[in-house]
PDB file of C-alpha atoms in Angstrom:
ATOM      1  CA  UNK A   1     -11.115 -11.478 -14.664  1.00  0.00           C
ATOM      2  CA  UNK A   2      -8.207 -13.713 -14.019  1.00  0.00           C
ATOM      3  CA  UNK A   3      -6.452 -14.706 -17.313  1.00  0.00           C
ATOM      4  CA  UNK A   4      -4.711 -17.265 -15.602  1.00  0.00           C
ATOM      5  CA  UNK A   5      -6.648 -19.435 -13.254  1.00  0.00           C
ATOM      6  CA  UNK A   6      -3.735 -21.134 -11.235  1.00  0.00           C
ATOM      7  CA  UNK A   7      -2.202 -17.806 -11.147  1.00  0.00           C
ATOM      8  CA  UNK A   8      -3.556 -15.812  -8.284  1.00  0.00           C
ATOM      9  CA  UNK A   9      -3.918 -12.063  -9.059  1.00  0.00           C
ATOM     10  CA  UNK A  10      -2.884  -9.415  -6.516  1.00  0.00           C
ATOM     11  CA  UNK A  11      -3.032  -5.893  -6.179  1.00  0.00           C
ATOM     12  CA  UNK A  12       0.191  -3.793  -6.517  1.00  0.00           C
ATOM     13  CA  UNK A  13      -0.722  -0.950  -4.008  1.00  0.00           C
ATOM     14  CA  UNK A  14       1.389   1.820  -3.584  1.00  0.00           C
ATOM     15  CA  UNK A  15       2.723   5.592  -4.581  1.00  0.00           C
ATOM     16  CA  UNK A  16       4.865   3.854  -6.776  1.00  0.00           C
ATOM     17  CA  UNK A  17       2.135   5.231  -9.914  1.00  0.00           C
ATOM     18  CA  UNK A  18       2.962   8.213  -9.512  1.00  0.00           C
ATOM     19  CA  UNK A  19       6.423   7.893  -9.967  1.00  0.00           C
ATOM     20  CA  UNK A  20       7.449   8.792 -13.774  1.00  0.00           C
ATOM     21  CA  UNK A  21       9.150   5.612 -13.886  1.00  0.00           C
ATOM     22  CA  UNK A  22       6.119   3.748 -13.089  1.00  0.00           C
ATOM     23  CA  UNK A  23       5.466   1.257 -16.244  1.00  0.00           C
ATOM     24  CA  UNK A  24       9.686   0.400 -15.350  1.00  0.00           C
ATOM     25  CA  UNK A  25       8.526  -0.522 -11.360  1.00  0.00           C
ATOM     26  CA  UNK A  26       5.527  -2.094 -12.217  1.00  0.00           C
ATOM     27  CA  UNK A  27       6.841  -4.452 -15.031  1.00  0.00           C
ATOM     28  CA  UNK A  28       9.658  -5.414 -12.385  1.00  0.00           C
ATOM     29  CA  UNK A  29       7.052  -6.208  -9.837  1.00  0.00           C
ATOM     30  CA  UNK A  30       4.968  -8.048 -11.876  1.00  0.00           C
ATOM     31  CA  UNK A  31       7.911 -10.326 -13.017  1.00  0.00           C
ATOM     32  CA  UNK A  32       8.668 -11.263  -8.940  1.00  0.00           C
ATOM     33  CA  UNK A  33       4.955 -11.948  -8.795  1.00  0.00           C
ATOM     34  CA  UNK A  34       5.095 -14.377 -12.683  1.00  0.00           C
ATOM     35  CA  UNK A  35       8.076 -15.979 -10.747  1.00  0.00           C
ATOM     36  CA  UNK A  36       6.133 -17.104  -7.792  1.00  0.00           C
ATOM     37  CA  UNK A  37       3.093 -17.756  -9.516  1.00  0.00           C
ATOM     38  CA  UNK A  38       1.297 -14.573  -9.131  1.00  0.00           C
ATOM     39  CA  UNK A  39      -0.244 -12.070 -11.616  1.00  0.00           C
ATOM     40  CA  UNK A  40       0.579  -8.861 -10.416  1.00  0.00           C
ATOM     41  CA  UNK A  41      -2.126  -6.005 -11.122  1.00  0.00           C
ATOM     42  CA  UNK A  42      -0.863  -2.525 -11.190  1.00  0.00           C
ATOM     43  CA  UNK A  43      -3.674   0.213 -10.524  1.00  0.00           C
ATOM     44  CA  UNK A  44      -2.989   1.156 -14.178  1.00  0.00           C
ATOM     45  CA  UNK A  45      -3.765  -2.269 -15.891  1.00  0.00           C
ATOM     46  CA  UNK A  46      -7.400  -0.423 -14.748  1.00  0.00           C
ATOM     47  CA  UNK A  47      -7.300   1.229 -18.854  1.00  0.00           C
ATOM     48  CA  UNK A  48      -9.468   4.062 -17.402  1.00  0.00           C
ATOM     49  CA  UNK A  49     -10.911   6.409 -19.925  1.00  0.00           C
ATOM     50  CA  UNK A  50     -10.462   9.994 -18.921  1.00  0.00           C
ATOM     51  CA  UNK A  51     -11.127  11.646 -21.830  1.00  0.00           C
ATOM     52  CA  UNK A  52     -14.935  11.635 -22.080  1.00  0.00           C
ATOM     53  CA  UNK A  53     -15.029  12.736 -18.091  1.00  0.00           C
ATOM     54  CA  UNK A  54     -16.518  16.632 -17.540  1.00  0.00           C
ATOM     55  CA  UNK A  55     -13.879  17.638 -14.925  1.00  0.00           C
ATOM     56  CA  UNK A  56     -11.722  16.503 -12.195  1.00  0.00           C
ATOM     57  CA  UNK A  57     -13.917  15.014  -9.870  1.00  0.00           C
ATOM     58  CA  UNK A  58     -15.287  12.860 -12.225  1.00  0.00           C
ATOM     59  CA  UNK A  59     -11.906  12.048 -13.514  1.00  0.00           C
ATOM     60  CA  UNK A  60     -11.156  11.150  -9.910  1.00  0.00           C
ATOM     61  CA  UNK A  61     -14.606   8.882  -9.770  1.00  0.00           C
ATOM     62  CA  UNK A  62     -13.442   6.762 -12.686  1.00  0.00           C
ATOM     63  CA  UNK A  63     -10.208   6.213 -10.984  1.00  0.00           C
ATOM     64  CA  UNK A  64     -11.298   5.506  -7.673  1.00  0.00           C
ATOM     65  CA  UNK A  65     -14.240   2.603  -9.329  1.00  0.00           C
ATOM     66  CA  UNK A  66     -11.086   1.878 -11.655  1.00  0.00           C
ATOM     67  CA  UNK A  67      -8.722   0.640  -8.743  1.00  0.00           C
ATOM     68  CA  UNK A  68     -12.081  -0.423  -6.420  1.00  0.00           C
ATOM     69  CA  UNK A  69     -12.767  -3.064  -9.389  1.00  0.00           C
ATOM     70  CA  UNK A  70      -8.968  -4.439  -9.676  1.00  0.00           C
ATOM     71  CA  UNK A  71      -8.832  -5.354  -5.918  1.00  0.00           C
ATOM     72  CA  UNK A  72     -12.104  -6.779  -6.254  1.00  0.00           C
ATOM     73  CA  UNK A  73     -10.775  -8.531  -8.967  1.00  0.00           C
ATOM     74  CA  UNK A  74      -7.878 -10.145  -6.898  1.00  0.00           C
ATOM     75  CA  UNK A  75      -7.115 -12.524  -4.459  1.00  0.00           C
ATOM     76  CA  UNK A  76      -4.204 -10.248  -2.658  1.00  0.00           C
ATOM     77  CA  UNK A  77      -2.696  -7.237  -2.132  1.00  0.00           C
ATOM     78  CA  UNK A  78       0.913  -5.992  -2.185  1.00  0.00           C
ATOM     79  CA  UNK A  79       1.556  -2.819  -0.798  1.00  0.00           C
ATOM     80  CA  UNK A  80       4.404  -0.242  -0.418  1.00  0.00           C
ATOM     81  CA  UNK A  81       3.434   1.931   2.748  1.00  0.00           C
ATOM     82  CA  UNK A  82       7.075   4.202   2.055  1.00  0.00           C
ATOM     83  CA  UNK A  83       6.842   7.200   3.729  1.00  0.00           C
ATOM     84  CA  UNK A  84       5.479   9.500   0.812  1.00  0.00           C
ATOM     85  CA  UNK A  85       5.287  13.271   1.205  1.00  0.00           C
ATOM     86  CA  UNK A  86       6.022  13.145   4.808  1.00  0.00           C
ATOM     87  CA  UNK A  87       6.048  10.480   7.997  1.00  0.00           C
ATOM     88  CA  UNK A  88       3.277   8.474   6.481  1.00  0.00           C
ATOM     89  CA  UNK A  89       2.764   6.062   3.774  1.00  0.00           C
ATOM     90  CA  UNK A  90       0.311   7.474   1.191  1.00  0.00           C
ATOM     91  CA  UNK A  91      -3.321   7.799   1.865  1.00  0.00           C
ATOM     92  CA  UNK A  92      -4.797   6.144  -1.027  1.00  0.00           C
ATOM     93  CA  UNK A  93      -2.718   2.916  -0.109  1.00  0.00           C
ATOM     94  CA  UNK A  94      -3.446   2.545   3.027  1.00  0.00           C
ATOM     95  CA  UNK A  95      -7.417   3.262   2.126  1.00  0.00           C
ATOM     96  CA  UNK A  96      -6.603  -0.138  -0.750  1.00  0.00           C
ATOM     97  CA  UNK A  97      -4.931  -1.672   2.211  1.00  0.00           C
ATOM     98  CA  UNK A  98      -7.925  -1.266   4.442  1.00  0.00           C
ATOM     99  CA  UNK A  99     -10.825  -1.895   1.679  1.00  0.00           C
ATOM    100  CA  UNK A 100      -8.920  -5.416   1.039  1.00  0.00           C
ATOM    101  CA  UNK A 101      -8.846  -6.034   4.709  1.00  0.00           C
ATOM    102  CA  UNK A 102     -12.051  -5.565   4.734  1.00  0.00           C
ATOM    103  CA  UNK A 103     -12.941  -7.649   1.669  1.00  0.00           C
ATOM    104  CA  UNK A 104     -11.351 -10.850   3.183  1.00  0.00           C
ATOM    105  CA  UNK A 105      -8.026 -10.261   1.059  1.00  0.00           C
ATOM    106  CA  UNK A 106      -4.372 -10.954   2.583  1.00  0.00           C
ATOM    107  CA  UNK A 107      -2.095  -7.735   2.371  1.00  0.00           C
ATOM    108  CA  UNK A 108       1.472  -7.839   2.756  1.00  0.00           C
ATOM    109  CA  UNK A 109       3.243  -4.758   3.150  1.00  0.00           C
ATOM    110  CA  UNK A 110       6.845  -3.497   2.296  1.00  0.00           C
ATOM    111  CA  UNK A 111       8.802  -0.076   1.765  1.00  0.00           C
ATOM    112  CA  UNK A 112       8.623   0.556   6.026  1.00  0.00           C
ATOM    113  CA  UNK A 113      11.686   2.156   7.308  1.00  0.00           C
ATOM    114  CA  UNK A 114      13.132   0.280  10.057  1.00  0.00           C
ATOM    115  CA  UNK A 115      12.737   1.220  13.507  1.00  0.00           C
ATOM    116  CA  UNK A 116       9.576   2.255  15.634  1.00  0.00           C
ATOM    117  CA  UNK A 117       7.021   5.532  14.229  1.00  0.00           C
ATOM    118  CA  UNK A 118       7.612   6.884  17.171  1.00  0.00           C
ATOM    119  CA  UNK A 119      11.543   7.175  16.830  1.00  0.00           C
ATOM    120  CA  UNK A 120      10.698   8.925  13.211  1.00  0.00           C
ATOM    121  CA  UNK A 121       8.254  11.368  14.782  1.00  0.00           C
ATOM    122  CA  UNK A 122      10.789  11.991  17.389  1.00  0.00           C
ATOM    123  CA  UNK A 123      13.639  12.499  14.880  1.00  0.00           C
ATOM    124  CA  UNK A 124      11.382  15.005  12.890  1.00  0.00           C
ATOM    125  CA  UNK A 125      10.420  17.163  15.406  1.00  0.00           C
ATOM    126  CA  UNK A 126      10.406  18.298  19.052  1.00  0.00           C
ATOM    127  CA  UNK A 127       8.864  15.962  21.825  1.00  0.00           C
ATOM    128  CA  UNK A 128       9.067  15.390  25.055  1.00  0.00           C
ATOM    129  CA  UNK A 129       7.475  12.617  27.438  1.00  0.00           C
ATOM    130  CA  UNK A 130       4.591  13.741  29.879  1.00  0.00           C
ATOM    131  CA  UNK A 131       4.142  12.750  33.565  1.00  0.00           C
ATOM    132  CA  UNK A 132       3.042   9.705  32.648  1.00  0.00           C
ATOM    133  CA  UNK A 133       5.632   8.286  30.245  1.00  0.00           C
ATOM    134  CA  UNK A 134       3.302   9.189  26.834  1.00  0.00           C
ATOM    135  CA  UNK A 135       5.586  10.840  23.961  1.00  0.00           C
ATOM    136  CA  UNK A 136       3.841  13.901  23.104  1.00  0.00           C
ATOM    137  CA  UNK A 137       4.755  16.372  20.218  1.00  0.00           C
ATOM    138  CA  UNK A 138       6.046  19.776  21.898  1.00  0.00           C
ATOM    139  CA  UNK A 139       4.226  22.154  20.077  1.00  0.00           C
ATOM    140  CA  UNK A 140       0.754  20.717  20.886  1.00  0.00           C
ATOM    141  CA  UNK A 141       0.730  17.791  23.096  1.00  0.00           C
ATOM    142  CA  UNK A 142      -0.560  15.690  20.762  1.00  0.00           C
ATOM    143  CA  UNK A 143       0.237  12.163  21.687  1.00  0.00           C
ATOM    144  CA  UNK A 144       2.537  10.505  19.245  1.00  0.00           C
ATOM    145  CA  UNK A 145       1.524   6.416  19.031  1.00  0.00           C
ATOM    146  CA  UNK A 146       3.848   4.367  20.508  1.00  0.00           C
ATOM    147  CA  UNK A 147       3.881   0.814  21.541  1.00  0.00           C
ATOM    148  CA  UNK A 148       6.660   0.078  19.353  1.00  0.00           C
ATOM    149  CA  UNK A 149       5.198  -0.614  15.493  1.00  0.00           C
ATOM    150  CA  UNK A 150       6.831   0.875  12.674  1.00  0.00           C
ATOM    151  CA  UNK A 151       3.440   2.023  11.507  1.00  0.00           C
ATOM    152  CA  UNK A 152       0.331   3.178  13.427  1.00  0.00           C
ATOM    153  CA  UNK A 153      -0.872  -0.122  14.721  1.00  0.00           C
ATOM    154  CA  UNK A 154      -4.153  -0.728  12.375  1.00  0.00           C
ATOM    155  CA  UNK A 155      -1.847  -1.182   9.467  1.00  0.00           C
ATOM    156  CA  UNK A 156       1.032  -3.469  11.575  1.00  0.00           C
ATOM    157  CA  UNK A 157      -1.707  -5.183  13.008  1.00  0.00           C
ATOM    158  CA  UNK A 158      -3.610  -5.912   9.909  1.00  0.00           C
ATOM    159  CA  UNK A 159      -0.862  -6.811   7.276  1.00  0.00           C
ATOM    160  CA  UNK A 160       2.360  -8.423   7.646  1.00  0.00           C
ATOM    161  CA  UNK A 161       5.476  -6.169   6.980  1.00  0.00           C
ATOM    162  CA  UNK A 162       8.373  -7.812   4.170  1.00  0.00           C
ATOM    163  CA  UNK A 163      11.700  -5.959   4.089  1.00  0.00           C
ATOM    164  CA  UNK A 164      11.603  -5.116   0.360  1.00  0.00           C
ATOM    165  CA  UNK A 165       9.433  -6.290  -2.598  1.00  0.00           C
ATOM    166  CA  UNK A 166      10.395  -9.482  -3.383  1.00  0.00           C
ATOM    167  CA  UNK A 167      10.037 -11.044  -0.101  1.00  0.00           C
ATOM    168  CA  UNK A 168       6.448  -9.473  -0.100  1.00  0.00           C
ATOM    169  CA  UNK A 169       5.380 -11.234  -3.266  1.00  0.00           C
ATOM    170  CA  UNK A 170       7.120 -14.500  -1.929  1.00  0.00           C
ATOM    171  CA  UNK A 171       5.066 -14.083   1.262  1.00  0.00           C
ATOM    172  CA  UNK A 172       1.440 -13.286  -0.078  1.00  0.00           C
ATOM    173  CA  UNK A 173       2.181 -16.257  -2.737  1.00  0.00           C
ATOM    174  CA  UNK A 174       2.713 -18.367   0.202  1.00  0.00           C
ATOM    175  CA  UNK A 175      -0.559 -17.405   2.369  1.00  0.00           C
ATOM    176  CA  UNK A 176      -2.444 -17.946  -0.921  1.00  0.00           C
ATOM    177  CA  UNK A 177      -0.495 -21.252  -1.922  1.00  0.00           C
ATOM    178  CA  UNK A 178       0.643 -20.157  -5.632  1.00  0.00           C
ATOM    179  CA  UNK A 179       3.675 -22.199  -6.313  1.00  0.00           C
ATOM    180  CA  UNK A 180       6.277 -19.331  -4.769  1.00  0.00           C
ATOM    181  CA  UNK A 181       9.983 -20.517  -4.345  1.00  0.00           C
TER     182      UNK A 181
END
């Protein structure tokens, strides 16, 4: 439910809750989001009760509904897609990122390194170009996705990409009108 009516609530997607620092990030993003006119949700605000749950995978079940029912809840998302344990942004982000795609929702995204995934993947580890110009990893051919988008290109064509935090909030407040600066 939003508490505020004129002040649209969006998602704040990202590894960043599992950082130990996490209430510190989220209360910073949720005071860019208050000073466009946004009421930032962080998967947290959720108030999920694991204590009654039987084991893990029911722990995970409450989660998952938990952070299902916030986006539902919202009118946005905001979402770091870092690099997190590897080349890729995390996993459960970009499923958020995809479920409010799906759901109608604007995403904007931020935390990308510059530069093309392909460049990373080439930086990482050995690849070569085949006979027909496609950049292939060395050590099994597979073909590494070019066409020059800083992510695989179902995320950079489904959500804009902001060069840091504050110019995503500023962005999704504009695509859904809140009064951002």
């Amino acid at each position: 439910m939003n508490a505020d009516p004129l002040r649209p609530r969006v998602y704040l997607a990202g590894p960043d809750i599992f950082r130990p620092d996490h209430p510190a990030v989220f209360r910073e993003l949720k005071r860019l989001c208050s000073a466009c006119g946004l009421e930032g949700v962080a998967p947290s605000d959720a108030h999920i009760d694991l204590a009654g749950a039987r084991d893990d995978d029911e722990q995970a079940r409450r989660i998952y509904q938990g952070n299902v029912d916030l986006i539902h809840s919202c009118s946005g998302v905001i979402a770091n897609l870092q690099c997190f344990r590897g080349l890729e942004p995390d996993s459960g982000t970009v499923f958020e990122v995809g479920f409010a795609i799906a759901l109608g929702k604007p995403v904007v995204a931020y935390g990308v390194p510059a530069g093309s995934y392909a460049d990373r993947v080439r930086a990482a580890r050995p690849c070569g170009t085949d006979s027909h110009g496609v950049l292939r990893e060395q050590a099994d051919g597979t073909e590494v996705e070019g066409r020059g988008q800083r992510l695989n290109l179902m995320l950079t064509g489904a959500t804009p990409l902001a060069e840091d935090a504050a110019s995503a909030v500023r962005m999704l407040a504009r695509l859904l009108g809140a009064g951002a600066p």
